[in-house]
mmCIF file of C-alpha atoms and ligand atoms in Angstrom:
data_model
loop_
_atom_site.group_PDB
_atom_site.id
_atom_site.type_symbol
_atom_site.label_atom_id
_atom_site.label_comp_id
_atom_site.label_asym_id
_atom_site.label_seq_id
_atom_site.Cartn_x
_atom_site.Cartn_y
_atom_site.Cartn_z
ATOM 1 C CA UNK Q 207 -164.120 51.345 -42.547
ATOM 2 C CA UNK Q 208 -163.297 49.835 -45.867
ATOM 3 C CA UNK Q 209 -160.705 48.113 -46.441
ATOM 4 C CA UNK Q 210 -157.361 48.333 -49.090
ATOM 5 C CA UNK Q 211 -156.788 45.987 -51.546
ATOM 6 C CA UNK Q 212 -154.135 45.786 -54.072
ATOM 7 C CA UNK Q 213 -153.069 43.337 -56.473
ATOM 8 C CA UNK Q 214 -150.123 42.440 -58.798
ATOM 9 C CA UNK Q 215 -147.984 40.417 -61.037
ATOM 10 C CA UNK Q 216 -144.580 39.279 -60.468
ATOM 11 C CA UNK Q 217 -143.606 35.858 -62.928
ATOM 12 C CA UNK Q 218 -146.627 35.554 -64.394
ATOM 13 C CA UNK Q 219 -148.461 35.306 -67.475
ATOM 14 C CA UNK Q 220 -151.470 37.721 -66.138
ATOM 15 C CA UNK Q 221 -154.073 35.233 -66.602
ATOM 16 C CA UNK Q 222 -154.506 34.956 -62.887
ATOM 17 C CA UNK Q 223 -155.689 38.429 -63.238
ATOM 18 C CA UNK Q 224 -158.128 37.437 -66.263
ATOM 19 C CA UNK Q 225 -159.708 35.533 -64.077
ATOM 20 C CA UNK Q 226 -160.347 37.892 -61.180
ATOM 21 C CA UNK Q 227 -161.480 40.257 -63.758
ATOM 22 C CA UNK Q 228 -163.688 36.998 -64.317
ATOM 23 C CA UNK Q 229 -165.758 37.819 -60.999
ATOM 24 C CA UNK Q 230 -167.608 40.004 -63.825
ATOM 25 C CA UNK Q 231 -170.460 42.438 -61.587
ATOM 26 C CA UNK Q 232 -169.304 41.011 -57.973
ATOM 27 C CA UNK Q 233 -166.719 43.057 -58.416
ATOM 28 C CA UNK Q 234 -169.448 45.816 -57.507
ATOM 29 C CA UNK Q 235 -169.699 43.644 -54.240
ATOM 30 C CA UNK Q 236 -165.920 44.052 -53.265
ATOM 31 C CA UNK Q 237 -165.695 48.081 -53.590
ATOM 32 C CA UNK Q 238 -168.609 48.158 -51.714
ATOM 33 C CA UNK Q 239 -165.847 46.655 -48.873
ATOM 34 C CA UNK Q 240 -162.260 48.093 -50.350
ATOM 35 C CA UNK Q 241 -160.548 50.174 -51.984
ATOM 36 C CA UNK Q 242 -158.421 48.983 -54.847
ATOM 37 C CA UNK Q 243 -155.728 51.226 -54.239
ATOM 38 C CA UNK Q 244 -153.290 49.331 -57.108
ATOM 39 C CA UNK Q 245 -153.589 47.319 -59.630
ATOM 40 C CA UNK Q 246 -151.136 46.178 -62.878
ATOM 41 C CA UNK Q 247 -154.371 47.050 -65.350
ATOM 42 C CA UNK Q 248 -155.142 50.364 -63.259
ATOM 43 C CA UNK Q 249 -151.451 52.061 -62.234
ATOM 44 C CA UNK Q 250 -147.531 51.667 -61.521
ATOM 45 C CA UNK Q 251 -147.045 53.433 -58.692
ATOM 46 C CA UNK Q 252 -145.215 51.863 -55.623
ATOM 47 C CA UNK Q 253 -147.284 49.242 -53.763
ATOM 48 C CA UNK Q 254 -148.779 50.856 -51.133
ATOM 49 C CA UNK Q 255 -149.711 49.328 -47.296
ATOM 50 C CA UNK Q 256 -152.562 47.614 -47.932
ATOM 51 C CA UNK Q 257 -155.353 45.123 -45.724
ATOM 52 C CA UNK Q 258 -155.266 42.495 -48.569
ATOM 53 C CA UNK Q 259 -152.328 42.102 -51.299
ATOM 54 C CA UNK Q 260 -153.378 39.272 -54.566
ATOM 55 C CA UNK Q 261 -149.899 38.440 -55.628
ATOM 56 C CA UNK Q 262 -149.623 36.572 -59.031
ATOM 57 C CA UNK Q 263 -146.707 35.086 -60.522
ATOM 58 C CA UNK Q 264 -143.477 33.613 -59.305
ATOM 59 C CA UNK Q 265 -140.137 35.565 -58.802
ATOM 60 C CA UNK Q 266 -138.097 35.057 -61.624
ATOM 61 C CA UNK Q 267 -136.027 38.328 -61.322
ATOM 62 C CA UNK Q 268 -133.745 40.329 -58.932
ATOM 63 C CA UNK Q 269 -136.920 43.141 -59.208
ATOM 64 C CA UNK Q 270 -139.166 40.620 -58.361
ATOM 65 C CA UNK Q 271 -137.500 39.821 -55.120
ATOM 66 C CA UNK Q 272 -137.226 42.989 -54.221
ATOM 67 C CA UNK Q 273 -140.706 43.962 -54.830
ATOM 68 C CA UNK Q 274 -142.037 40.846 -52.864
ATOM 69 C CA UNK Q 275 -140.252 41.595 -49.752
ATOM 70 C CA UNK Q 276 -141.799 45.334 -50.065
ATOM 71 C CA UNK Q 277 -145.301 43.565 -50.767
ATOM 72 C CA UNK Q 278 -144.921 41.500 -47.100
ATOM 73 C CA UNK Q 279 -143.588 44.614 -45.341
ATOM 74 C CA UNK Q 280 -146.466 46.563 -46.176
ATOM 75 C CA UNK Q 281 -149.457 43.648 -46.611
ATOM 76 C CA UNK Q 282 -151.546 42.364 -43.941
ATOM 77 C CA UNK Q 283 -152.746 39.768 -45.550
ATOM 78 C CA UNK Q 284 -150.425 38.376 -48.487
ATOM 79 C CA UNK Q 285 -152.389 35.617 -50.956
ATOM 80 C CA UNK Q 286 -150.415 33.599 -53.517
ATOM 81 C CA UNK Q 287 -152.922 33.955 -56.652
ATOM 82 C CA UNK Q 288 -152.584 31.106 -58.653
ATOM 83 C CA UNK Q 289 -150.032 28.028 -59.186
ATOM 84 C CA UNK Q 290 -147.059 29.968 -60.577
ATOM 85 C CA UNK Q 291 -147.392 32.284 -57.271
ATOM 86 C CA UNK Q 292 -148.024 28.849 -55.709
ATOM 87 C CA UNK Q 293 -145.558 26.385 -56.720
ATOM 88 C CA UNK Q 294 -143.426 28.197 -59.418
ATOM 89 C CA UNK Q 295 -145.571 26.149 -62.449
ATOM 90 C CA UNK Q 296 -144.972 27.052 -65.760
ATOM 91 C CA UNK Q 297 -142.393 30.045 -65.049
ATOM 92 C CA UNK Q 298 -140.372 27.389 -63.404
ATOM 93 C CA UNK Q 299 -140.044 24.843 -66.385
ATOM 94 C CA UNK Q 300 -136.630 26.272 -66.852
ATOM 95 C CA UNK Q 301 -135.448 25.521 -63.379
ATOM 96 C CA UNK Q 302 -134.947 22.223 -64.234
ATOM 97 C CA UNK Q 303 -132.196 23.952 -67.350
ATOM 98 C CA UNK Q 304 -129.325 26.412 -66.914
ATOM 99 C CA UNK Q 305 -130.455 29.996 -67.522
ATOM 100 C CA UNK Q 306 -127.824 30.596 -69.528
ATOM 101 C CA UNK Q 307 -129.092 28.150 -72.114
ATOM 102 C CA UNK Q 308 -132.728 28.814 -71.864
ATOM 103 C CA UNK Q 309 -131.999 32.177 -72.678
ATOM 104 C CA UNK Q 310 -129.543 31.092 -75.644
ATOM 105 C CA UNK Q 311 -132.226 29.038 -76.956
ATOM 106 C CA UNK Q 312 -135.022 31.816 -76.647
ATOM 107 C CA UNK Q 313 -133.405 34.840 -78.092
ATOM 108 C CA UNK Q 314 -130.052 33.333 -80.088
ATOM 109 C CA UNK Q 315 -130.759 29.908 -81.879
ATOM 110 C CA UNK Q 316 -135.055 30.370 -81.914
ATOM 111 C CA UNK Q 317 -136.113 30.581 -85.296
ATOM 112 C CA UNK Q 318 -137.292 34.331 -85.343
ATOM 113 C CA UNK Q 319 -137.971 37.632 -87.763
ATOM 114 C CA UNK Q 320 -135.114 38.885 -85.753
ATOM 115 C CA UNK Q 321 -131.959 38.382 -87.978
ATOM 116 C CA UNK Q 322 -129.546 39.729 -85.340
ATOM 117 C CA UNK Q 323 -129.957 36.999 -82.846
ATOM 118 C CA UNK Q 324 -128.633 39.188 -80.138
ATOM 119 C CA UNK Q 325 -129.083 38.658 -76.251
ATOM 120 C CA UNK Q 326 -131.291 41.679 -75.147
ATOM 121 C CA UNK Q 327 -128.967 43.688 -72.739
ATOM 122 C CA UNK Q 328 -131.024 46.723 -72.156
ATOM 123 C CA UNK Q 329 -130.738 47.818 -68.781
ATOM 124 C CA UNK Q 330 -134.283 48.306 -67.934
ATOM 125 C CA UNK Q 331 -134.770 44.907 -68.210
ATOM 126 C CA UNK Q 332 -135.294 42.386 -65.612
ATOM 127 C CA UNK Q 333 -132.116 40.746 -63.706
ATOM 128 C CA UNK Q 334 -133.268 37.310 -63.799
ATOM 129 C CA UNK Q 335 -132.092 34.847 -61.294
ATOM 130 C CA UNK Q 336 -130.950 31.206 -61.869
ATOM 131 C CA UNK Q 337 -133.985 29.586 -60.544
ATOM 132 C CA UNK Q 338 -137.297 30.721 -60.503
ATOM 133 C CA UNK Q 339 -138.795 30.760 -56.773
ATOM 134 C CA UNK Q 340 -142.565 30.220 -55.714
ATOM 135 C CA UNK Q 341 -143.767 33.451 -53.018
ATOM 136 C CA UNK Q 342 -143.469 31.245 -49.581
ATOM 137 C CA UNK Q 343 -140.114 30.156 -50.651
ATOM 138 C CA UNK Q 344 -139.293 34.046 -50.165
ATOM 139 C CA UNK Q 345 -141.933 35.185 -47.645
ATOM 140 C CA UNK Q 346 -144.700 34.478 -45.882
ATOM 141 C CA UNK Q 347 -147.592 33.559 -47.233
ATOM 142 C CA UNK Q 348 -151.259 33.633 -45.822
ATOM 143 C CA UNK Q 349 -153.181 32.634 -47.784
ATOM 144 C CA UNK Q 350 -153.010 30.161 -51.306
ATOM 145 C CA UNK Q 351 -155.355 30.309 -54.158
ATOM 146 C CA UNK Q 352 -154.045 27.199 -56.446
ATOM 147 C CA UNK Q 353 -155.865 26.779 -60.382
ATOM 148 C CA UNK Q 354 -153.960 27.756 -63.691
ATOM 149 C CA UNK Q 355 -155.715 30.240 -63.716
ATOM 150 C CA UNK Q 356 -157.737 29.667 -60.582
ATOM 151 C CA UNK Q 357 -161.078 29.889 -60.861
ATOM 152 C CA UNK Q 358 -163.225 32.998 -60.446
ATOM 153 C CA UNK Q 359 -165.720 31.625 -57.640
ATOM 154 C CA UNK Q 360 -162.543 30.852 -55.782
ATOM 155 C CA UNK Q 361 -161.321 34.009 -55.786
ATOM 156 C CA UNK Q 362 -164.328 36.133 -55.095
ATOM 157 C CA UNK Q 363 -165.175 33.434 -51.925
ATOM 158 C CA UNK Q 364 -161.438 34.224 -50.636
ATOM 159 C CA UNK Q 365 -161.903 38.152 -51.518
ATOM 160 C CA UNK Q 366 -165.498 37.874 -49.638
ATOM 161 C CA UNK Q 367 -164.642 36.156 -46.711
ATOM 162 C CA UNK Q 368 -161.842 38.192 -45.651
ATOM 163 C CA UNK Q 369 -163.240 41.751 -46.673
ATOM 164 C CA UNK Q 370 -166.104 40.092 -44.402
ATOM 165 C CA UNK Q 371 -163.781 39.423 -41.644
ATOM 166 C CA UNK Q 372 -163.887 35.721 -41.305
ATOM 167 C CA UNK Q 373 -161.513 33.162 -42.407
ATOM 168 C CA UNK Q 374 -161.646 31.739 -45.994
ATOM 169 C CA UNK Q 375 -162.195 27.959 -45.739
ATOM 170 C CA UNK Q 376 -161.200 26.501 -49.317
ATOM 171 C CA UNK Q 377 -161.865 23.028 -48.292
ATOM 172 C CA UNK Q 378 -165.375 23.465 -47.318
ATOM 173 C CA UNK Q 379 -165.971 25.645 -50.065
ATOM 174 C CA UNK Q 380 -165.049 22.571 -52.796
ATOM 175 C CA UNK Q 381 -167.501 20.444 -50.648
ATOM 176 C CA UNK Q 382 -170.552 22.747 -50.667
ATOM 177 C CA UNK Q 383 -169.672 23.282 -54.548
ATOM 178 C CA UNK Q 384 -168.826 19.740 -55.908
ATOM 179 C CA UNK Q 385 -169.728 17.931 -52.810
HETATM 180 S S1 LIG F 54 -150.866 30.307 -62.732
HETATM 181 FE FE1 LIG F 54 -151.331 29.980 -64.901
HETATM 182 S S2 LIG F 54 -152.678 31.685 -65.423
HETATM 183 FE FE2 LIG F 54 -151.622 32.270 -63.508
HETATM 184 S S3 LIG F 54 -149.779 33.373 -64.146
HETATM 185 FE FE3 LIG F 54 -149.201 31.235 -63.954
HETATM 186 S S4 LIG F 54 -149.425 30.403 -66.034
HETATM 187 FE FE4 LIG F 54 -150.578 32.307 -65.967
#
């Protein structure tokens, strides 16, 4: 039976998802094996349970958090896609600053076509939180995929090993490719 495989992006600049879309025709190879059942570039409907879940991006928000714990309730297998999913990376530069003042300096004192230099306070936007948390400091996480962006050929070995139903080896992978 195939399998389900959904993705998505949480803190994250969607570059991790560039470079799936970077497995180019072996993507042929993995509906052959799943289902993509969501995707950011496809659909926004509620994550549904799923075999596989690619989760870029770190959570940076309130929503994030929320959606994350969802993700692991519903996910089989949960893979952090990429460093910010990772280790936090670039999305948590400003951990090492007080939100407050990030923000200030982003939408208040930036030099910017925007003569107001308001804070945004539109409700539909994101509740971020004070620091900016990589996935396995919230959940658990099965499987890691480092690179900014990580590469392509890593992410179609991981993809084809588990839709395969053996156990992606990363290590040995980088050996048989760069020795
Ligand atoms: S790991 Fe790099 S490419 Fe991926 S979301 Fe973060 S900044 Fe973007």
């Amino acid at each position: 039976m195939k399998k389900k495989l959904a993705t998505v992006w949480l803190g994250g600049c969607s570059g991790c998802h560039m470079s799936l879309l970077d497995i180019d025709e072996r993507i042929l190879e993995v509906v052959k094996l799943a289902d993509i059942v969501k995707c950011p570039i496809v659909d926004g409907k509620e994550f549904p349970p799923v075999d596989i879940a690619l989760v870029e991006g770190s959570v940076t928000s309130d929503e994030h958090l929320q959606e994350l714990l969802h993700i692991r309730e519903v996910s089989k297998v949960l893979i952090a896609l990429g460093d910010c999913a990772v280790t936090a990376n670039v999305t948590g530069m400003r951990n090492y600053l007080k939100k407050e003042d990030v923000l200030d300096h982003a939408y208040v004192k930036a030099v910017s076509n925007d003569q107001q230099g308001k804070m945004p306070g539109h409700p539909a936007l994101l509740k971020l939180r004070d620091k900016v948390l990589p996935l396995q400091e919230v959940v658990h996480v099965d499987y890691a995929i480092p690179g900014c962006p990580p590469p392509a050929d890593t992410i179609f070995y991981v993809l084809a090993e588990l839709l395969n139903d053996r156990i992606p080896n990363l290590e040995q992978e980088r050996k048989l490719k760069y020795g």
